[in-house]
Coordinates of C-alpha atoms and ligand atoms in Angstrom, one line a residue:
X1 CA 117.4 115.1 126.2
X2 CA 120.3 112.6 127.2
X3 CA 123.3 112.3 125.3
X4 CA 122.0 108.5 124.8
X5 CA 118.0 109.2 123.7
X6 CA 120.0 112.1 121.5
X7 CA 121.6 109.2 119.7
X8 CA 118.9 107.8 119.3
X9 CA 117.0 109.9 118.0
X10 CA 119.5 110.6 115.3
X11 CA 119.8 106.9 114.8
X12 CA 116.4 107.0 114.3
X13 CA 116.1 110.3 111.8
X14 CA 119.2 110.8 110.1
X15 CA 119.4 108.2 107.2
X16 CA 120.3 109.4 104.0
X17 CA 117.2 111.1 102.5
X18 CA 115.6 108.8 99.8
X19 CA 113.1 110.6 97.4
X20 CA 109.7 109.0 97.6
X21 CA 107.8 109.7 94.7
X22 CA 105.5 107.2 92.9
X23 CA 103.1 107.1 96.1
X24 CA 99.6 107.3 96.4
X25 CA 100.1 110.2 98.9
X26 CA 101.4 113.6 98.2
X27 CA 105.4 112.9 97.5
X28 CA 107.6 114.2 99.8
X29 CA 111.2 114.2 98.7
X30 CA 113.1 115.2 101.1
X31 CA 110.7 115.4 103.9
X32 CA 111.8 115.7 107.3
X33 CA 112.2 112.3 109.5
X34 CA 110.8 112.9 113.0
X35 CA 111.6 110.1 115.3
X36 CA 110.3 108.5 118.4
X37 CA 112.4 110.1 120.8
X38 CA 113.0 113.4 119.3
X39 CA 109.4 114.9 119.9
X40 CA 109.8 117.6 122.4
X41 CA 108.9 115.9 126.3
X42 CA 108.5 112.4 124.9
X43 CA 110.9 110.9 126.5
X44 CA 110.5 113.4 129.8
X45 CA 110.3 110.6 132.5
X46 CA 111.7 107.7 130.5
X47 CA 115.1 106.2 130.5
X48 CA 116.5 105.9 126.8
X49 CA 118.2 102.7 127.6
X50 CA 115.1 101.0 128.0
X51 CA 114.1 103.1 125.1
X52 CA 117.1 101.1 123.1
X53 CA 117.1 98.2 124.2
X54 CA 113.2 98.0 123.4
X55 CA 114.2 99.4 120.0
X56 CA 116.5 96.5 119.4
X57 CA 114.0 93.5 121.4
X58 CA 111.0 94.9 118.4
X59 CA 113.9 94.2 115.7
X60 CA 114.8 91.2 116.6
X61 CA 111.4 89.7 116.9
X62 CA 110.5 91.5 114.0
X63 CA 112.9 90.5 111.6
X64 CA 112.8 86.7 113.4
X65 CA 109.0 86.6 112.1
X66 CA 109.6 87.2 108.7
X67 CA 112.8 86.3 107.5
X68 CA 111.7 85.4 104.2
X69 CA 110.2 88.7 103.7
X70 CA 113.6 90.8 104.5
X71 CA 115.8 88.2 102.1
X72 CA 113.4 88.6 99.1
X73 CA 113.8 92.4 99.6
X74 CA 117.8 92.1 99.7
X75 CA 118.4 90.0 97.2
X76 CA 116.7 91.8 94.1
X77 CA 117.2 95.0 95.7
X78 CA 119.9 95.2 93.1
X79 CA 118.2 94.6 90.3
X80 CA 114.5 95.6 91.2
X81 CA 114.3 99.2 91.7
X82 CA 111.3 99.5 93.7
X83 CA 109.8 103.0 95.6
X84 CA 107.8 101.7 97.9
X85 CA 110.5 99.3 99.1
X86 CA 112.5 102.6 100.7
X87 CA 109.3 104.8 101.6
X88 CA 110.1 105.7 105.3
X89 CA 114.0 104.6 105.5
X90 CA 116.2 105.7 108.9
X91 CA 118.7 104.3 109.8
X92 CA 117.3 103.4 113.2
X93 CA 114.9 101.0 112.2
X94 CA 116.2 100.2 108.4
X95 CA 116.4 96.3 109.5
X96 CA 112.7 95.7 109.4
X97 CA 112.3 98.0 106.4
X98 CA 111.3 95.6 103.7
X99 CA 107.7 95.2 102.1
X100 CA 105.9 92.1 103.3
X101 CA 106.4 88.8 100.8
X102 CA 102.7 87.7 100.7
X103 CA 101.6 83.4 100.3
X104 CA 97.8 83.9 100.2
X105 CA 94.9 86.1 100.3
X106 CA 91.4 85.6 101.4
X107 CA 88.4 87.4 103.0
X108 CA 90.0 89.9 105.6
X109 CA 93.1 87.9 106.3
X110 CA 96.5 87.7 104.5
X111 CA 99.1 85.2 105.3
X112 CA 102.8 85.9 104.2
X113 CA 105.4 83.7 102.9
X114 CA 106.7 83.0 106.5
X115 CA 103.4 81.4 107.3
X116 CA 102.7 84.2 109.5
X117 CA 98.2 85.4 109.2
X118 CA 97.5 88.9 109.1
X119 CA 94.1 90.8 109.9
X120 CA 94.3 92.9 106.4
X121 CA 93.8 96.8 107.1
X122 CA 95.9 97.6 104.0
X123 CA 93.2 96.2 102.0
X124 CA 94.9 96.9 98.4
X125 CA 95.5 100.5 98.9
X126 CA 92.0 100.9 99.4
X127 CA 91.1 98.5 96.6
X128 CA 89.6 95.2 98.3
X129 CA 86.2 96.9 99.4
X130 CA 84.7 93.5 99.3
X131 CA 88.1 91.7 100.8
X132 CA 90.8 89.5 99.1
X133 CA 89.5 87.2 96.6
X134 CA 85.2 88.2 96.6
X135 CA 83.4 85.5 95.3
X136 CA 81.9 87.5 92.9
X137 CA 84.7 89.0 91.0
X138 CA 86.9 86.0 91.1
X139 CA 84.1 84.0 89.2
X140 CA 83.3 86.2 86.6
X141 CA 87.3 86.5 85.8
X142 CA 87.4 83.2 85.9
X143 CA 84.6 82.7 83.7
X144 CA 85.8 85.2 81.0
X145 CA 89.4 83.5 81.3
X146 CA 88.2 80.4 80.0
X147 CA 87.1 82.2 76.9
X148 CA 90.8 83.4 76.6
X149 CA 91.2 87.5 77.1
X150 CA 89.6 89.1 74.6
X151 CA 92.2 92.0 73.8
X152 CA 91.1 93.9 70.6
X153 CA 87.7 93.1 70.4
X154 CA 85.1 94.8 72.8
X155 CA 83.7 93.0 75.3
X156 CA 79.7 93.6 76.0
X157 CA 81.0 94.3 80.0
X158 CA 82.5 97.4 79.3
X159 CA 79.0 99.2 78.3
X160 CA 77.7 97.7 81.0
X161 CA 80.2 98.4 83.4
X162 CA 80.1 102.8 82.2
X163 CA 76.0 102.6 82.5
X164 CA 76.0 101.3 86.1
X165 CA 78.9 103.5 86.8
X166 CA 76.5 106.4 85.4
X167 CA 73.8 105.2 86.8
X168 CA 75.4 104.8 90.7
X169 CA 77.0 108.1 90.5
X170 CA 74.5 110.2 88.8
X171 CA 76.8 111.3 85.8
X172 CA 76.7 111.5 82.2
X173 CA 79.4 109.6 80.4
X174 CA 82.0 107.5 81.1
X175 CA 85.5 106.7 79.5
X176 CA 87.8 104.1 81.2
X177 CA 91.5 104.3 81.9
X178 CA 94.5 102.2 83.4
X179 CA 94.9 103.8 86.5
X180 CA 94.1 106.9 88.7
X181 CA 96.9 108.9 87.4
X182 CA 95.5 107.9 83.8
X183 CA 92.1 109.0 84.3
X184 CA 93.3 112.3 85.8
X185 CA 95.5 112.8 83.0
X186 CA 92.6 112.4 80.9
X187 CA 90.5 114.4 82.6
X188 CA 92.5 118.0 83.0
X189 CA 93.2 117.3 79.1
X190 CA 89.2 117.4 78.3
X191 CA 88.8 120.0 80.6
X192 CA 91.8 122.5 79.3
X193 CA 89.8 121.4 75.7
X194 CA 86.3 121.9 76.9
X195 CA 87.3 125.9 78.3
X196 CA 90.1 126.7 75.8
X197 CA 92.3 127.6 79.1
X198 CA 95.4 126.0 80.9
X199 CA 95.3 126.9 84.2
X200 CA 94.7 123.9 87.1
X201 CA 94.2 124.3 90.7
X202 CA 94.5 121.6 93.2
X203 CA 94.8 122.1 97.4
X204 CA 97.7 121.2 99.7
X205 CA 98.1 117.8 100.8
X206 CA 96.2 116.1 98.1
X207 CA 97.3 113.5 95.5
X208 CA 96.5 113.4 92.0
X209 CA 98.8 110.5 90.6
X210 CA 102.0 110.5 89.5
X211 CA 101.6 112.9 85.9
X212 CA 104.4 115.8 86.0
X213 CA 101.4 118.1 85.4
X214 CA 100.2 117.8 89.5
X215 CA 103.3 117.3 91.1
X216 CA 104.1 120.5 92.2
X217 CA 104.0 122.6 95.1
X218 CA 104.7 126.3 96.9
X219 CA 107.5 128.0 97.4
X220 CA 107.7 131.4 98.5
X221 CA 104.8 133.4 99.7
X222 CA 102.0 136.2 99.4
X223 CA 102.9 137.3 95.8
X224 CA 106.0 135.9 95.9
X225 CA 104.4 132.4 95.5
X226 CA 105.2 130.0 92.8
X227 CA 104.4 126.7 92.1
X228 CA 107.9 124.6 91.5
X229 CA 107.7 120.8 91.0
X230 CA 108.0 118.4 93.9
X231 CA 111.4 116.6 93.3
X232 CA 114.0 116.3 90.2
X233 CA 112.6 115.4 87.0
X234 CA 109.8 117.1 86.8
X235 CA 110.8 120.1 84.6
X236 CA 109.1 123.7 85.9
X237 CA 107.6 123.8 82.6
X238 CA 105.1 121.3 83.6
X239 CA 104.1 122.9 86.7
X240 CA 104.2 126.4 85.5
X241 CA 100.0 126.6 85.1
X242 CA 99.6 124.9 88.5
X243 CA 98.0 126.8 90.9
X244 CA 98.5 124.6 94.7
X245 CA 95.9 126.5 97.3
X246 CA 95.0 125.9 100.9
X247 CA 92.1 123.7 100.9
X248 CA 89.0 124.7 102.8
X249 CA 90.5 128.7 103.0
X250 CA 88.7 132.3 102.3
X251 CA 92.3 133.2 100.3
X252 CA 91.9 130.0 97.8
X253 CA 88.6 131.0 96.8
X254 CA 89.7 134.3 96.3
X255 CA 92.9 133.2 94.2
X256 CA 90.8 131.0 92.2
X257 CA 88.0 134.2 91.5
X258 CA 91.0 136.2 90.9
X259 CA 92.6 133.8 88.1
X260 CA 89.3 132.6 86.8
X261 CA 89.2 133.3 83.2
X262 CA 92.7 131.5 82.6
X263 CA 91.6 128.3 85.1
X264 CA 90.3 125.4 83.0
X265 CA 89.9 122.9 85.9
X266 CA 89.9 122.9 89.9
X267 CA 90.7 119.3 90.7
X268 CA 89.8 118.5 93.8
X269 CA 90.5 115.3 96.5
X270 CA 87.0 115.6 98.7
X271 CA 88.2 114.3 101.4
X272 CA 92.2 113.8 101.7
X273 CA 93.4 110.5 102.3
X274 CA 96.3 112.2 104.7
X275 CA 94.0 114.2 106.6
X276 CA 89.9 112.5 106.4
X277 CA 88.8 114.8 109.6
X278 CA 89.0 118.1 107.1
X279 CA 85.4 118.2 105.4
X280 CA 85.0 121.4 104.2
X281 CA 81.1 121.1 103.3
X282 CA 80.6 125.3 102.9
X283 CA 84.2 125.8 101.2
X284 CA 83.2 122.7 98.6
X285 CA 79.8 124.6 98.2
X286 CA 80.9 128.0 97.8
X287 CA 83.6 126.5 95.1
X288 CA 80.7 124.7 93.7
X289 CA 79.1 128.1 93.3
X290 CA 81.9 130.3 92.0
X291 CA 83.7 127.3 89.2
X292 CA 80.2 127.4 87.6
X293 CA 80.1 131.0 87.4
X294 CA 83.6 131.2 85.8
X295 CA 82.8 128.0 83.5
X296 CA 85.8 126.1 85.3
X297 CA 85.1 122.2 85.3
X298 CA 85.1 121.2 89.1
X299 CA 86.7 117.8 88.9
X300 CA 86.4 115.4 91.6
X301 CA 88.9 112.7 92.2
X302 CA 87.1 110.5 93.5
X303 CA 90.1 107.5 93.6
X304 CA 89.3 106.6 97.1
X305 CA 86.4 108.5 98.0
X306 CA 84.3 107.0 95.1
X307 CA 81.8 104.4 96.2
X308 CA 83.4 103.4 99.3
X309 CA 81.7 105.7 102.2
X310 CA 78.6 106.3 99.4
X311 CA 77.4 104.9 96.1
X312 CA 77.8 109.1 95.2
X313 CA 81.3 108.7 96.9
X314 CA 82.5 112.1 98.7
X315 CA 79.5 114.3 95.9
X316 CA 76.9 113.1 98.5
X317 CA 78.7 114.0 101.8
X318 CA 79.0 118.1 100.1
X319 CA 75.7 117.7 98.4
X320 CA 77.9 119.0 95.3
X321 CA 77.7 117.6 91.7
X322 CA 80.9 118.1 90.0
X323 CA 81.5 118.7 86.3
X324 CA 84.2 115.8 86.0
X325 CA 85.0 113.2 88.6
X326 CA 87.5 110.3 88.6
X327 CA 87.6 106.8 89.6
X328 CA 89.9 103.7 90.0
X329 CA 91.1 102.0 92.6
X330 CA 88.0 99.7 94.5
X331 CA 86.0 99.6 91.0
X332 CA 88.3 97.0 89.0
X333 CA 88.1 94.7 92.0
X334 CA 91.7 94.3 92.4
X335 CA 92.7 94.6 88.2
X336 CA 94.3 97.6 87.6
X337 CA 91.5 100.5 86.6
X338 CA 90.8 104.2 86.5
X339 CA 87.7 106.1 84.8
X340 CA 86.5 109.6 84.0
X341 CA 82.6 110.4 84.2
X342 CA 80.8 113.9 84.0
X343 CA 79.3 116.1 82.0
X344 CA 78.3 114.7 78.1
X345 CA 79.8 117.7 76.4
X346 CA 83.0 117.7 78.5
X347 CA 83.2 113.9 78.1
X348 CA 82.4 114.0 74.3
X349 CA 86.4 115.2 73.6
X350 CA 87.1 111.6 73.7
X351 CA 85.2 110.4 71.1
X352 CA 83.5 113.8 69.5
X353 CA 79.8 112.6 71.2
X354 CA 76.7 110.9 70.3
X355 CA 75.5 109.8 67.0
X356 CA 73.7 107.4 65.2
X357 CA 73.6 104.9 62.2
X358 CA 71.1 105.5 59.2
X359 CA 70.4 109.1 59.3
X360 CA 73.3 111.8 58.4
X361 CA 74.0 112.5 62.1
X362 CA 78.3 112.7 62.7
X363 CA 80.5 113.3 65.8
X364 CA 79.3 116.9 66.7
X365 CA 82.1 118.1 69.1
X366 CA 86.1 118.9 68.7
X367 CA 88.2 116.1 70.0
X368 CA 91.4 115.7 72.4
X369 CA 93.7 112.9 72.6
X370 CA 92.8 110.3 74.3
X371 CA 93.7 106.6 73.7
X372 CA 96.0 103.7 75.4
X373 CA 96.6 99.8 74.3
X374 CA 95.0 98.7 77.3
X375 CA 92.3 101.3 78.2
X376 CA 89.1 98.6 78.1
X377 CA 91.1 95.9 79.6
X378 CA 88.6 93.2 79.3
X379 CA 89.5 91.3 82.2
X380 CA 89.1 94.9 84.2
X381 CA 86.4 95.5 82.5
X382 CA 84.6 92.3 83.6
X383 CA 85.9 93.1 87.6
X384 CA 84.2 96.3 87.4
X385 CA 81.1 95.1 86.1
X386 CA 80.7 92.3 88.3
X387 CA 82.1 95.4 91.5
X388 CA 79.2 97.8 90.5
X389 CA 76.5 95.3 89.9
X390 CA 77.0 94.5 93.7
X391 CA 77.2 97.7 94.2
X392 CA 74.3 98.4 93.2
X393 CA 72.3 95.5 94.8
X394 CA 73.6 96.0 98.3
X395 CA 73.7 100.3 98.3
X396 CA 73.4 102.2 100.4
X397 CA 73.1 99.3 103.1
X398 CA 76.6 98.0 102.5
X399 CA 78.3 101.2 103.0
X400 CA 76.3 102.2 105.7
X401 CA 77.2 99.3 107.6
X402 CA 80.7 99.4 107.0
X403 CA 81.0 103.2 107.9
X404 CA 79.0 102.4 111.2
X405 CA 81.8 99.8 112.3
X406 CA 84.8 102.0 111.1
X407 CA 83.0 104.8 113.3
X408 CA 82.5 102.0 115.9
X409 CA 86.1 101.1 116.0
X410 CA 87.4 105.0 116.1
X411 CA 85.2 105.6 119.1
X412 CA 86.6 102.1 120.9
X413 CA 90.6 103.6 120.1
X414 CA 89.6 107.1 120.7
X415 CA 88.5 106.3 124.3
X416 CA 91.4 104.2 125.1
X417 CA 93.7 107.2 123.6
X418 CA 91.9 109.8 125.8
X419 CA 91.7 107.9 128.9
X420 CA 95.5 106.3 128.8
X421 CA 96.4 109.6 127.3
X422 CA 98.2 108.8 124.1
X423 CA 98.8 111.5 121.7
X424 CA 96.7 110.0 118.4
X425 CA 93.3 110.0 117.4
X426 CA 92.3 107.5 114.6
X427 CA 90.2 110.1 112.3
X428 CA 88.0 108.1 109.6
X429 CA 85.7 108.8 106.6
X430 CA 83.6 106.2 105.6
X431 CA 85.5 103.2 106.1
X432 CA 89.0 104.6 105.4
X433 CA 91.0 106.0 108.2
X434 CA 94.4 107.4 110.0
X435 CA 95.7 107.7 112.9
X436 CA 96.7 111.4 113.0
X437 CA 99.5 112.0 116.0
X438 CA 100.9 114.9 117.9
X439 CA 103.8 112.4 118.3
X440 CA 106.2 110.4 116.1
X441 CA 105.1 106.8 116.3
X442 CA 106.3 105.0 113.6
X443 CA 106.9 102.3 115.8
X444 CA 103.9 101.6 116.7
X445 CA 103.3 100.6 113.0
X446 CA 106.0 98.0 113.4
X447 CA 104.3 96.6 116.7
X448 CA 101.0 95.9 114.7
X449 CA 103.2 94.3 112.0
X450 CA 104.6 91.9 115.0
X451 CA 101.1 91.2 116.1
X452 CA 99.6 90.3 113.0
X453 CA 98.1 93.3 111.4
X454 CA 99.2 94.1 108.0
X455 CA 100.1 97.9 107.8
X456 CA 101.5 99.5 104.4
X457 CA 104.0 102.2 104.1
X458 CA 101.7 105.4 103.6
X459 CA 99.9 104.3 106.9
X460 CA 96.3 105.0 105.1
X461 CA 94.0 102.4 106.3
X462 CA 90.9 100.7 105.0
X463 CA 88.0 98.3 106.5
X464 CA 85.9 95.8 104.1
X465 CA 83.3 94.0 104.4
X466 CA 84.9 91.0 105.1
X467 CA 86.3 92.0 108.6
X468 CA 84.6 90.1 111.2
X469 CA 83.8 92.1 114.6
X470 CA 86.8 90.0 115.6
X471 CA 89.2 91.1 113.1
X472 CA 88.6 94.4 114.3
X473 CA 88.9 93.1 118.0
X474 CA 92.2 91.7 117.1
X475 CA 93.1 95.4 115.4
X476 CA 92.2 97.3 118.5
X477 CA 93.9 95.1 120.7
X478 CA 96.6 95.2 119.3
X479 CA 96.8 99.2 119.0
X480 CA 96.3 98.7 122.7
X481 CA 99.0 96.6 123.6
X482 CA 101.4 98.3 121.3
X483 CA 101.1 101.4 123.0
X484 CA 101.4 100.1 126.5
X485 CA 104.2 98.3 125.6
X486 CA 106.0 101.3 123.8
X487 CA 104.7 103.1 127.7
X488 CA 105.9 100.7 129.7
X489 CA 110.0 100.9 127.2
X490 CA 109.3 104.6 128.0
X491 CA 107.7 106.1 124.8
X492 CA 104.5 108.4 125.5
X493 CA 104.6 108.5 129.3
X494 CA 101.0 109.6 130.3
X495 CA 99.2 110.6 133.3
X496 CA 98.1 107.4 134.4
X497 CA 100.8 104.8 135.8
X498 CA 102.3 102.5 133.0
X499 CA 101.3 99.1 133.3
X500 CA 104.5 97.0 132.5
X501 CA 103.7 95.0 128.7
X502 CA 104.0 90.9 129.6
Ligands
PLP1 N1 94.1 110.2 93.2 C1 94.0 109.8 94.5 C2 93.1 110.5 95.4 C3 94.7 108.6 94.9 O1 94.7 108.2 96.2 C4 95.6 108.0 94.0 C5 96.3 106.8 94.4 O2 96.5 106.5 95.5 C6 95.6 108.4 92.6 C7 94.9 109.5 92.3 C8 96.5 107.7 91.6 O3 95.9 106.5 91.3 P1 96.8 105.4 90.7 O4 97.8 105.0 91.8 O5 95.9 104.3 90.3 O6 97.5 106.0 89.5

């Protein structure tokens, strides 16, 4: 490596390290900032001048398209302290680090306060199943708005809302929460009350919310091992029952068998939003097998998994029914959500279990805590009722559909990456997907940003049923053209002969 693609490289990689916690992927506080150039033979053939100079020509017409954005982000900056407004800072490409001011919102297609449209692959976090603003969700809002919001009283939606949930995913009972973090809160509470143990277990490079209780990691190995939390303020007492395994391995299962009378819960991401190529269908099996042996509730979050690739979620890809599983995210419909379903005896520590008026029949089972002013929102109530009634009219169709053309679209960009001989492959499950690299290309993110697709920070990504067949045109193109354009500055240099970008 040149002195010159050196520097930039450390230009690139060597800003302060900013703790990113309060993300929906597995925080990592001090992790390590690769960069473009620094990846071992990337810049074998290419000259880093052309490597800078393209580095500052994608600033400039980055930060010339959304000025707006970048002085929103500056001038609260002071005042608003804001996570996701710092996840991925160098120092190399700090200028167009700012989080995109958005105008408007409709179908597929965002446009921000610049004026500048976006094709939407962001889609909420994995939220806006049905797109930005669904007819159906805004109108019943609307509807019960006019009414004024009903906080304190219960609104007939929120029964309805748990027996369709029940109903779509096979489950017993349901209790509703704020927010994914909420509901698994809730859920490893009922759990540690329903077995009388404390023990949890949950696999490498999933993400559980943001509750000190998951947010640990390993240190150390073999017996050495110990779970110690993931950044500073999370005290060691709150990790100290957390057991973080390998997911898919031989060893985890034989940790689990090993600590098995003290585990109260295995909590479990199906399918990992960082890495949606590892299916483990035997390894979810087997655990099936050996947590109902040992009378450990197998808990499925199901945050982004749940309805979106199946109206079972990620339970019908293993052909595994868990004792517990979480929801949130795509179910309120954009209003802020989470909700535990499962088994009726687990689930009756919220509210001690069935009963009924005018015979001497009480609450039968012990209780944990379990409360929250606005658990029941009624306006996220009425979204989720009006999400899985369409759910449930258009299922299985609608996901099928939607998976076919995220599979469609992988097999489009997977070509091109093969034949131009890019180092990524855009892995997807149902309709939520990755590009997973053998490379550093954060800038590519910042290309489709320039050509008017809407990426987020965490780089998870997330089709609805509002893209047209030429949004997602307009998404592969733009992959394309980024990448030849980063070829052609010197980035990637492939077997085939770089075509120059216009
Ligand atoms: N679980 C998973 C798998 C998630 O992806 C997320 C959020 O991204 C959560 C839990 C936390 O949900 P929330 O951000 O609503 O608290």
């Amino acid at each position: 490596m040149t002195e010159l693609s050196q520097r930039i490289a450390e230009q690139m990689g060597t800003g302060p390290h900013v703790p990113q916690q309060h993300s929906p992927e597995p925080p990592r506080v001090h992790g390590p900032r690769v960069t473009v150039a620094r990846t071992s033979g990337m810049v074998r053939d290419a000259s880093p001048r052309s490597q800078q100079e393209h580095l500052d020509d994608l600033v400039r017409r980055y930060t010339a398209r959304t000025p707006t954005s970048k002085r929103i982000a500056q001038r609260y900056r002071r005042v608003l302290a804001d996570s996701r407004a710092v996840v991925g800072f160098r120092s190399g490409t700090k200028e167009m680090l700012y989080p995109l001011a958005g105008r408007r919102a409709s179908g597929a297609r965002l446009e921000d306060v610049d004026g500048n449209e976006y094709v939407d692959i962001t889609m909420g976090f994995g939220v806006l199943l049905f797109g930005h603003e669904p007819d159906f969700v805004t109108e019943a809002v609307r509807e019960h708005l006019s009414r004024g919001i009903q906080l304190g009283p219960r609104t007939i939606e929120t029964g309805e809302a748990a027996e369709l949930l029940a109903e779509l995913t096979g489950l017993e009972r349901v209790a509703f929460a704020n927010s994914g973090t909420e509901a698994n809160s809730a859920a490893i509470r009922l759990a540690r009350a329903a077995t009388g143990r404390d023990k949890i277990v949950t696999f490498l490079g999933a993400y559980h919310g943001h509750a000190d209780n998951v947010l640990g990691r390993t240190s150390g190995s073999g017996p050495h091992q110990v779970t110690v939390p993931v950044s500073r303020g999370v005290p060691q007492a709150a990790v100290s029952d957390l057991l973080v395994l390998d997911y898919g391995s031989d060893t985890a299962l034989e940790t689990i068998a090993r600590h098995a009378d003290d585990i109260a819960a295995v909590v479990v991401e199906p399918v990992q939003s960082r890495h949606p190529s590892l299916q483990p269908v035997e390894f979810v099996r087997k655990l099936r097998e050996l947590t109902r042996r040992h009378g450990i509730v197998l808990l499925f979050d199901e945050m982004l998994t749940g309805f979106r690739p199946a109206p079972r979620g990620a339970q019908e890809l293993y052909g595994v029914t868990p004792d517990l599983a979480t929801y949130g995210k795509l179910l309120g419909g954009g209003f802020p959500i989470g909700a535990i379903a499962g088994r009726a005896d687990i689930m009756d520590g919220v509210d001690g279990g069935f009963w009924s008026y005018g015979d001497d029949s009480y609450p039968p089972a012990d209780t944990t805590f379990f409360g929250g002013t606005y658990i029941q929102h009624p306006v996220s109530m009425v979204a989720a009722r009006a999400v899985l009634t369409h759910l449930k009219e258009h299922s299985p169709h609608l996901q099928e559909r939607l998976n076919a053309r995220t599979a469609e679209l992988a097999t489009t960009l997977n070509g091109f990456f093969e034949a131009e001989e890019y180092p990524l492959r855009m892995s997807h499950f149902g309709s939520q997907f990755r590009f997973e690299h053998r490379a550093d290309m954060e800038l590519l993110y910042h290309h489709l940003m320039v050509r008017g697709v809407h990426v987020w920070e965490w780089r998870n990504f997330f089709l609805s049923t509002a893209h047209s067949d030429g949004d997602l045109e307009f998404v592969a193109d733009a992959v394309r053209d980024s990448l030849r354009e980063l070829r052609s500055a010197g980035f990637f240099p492939g077997g085939r002969p770089v075509t120059p970008a216009p």
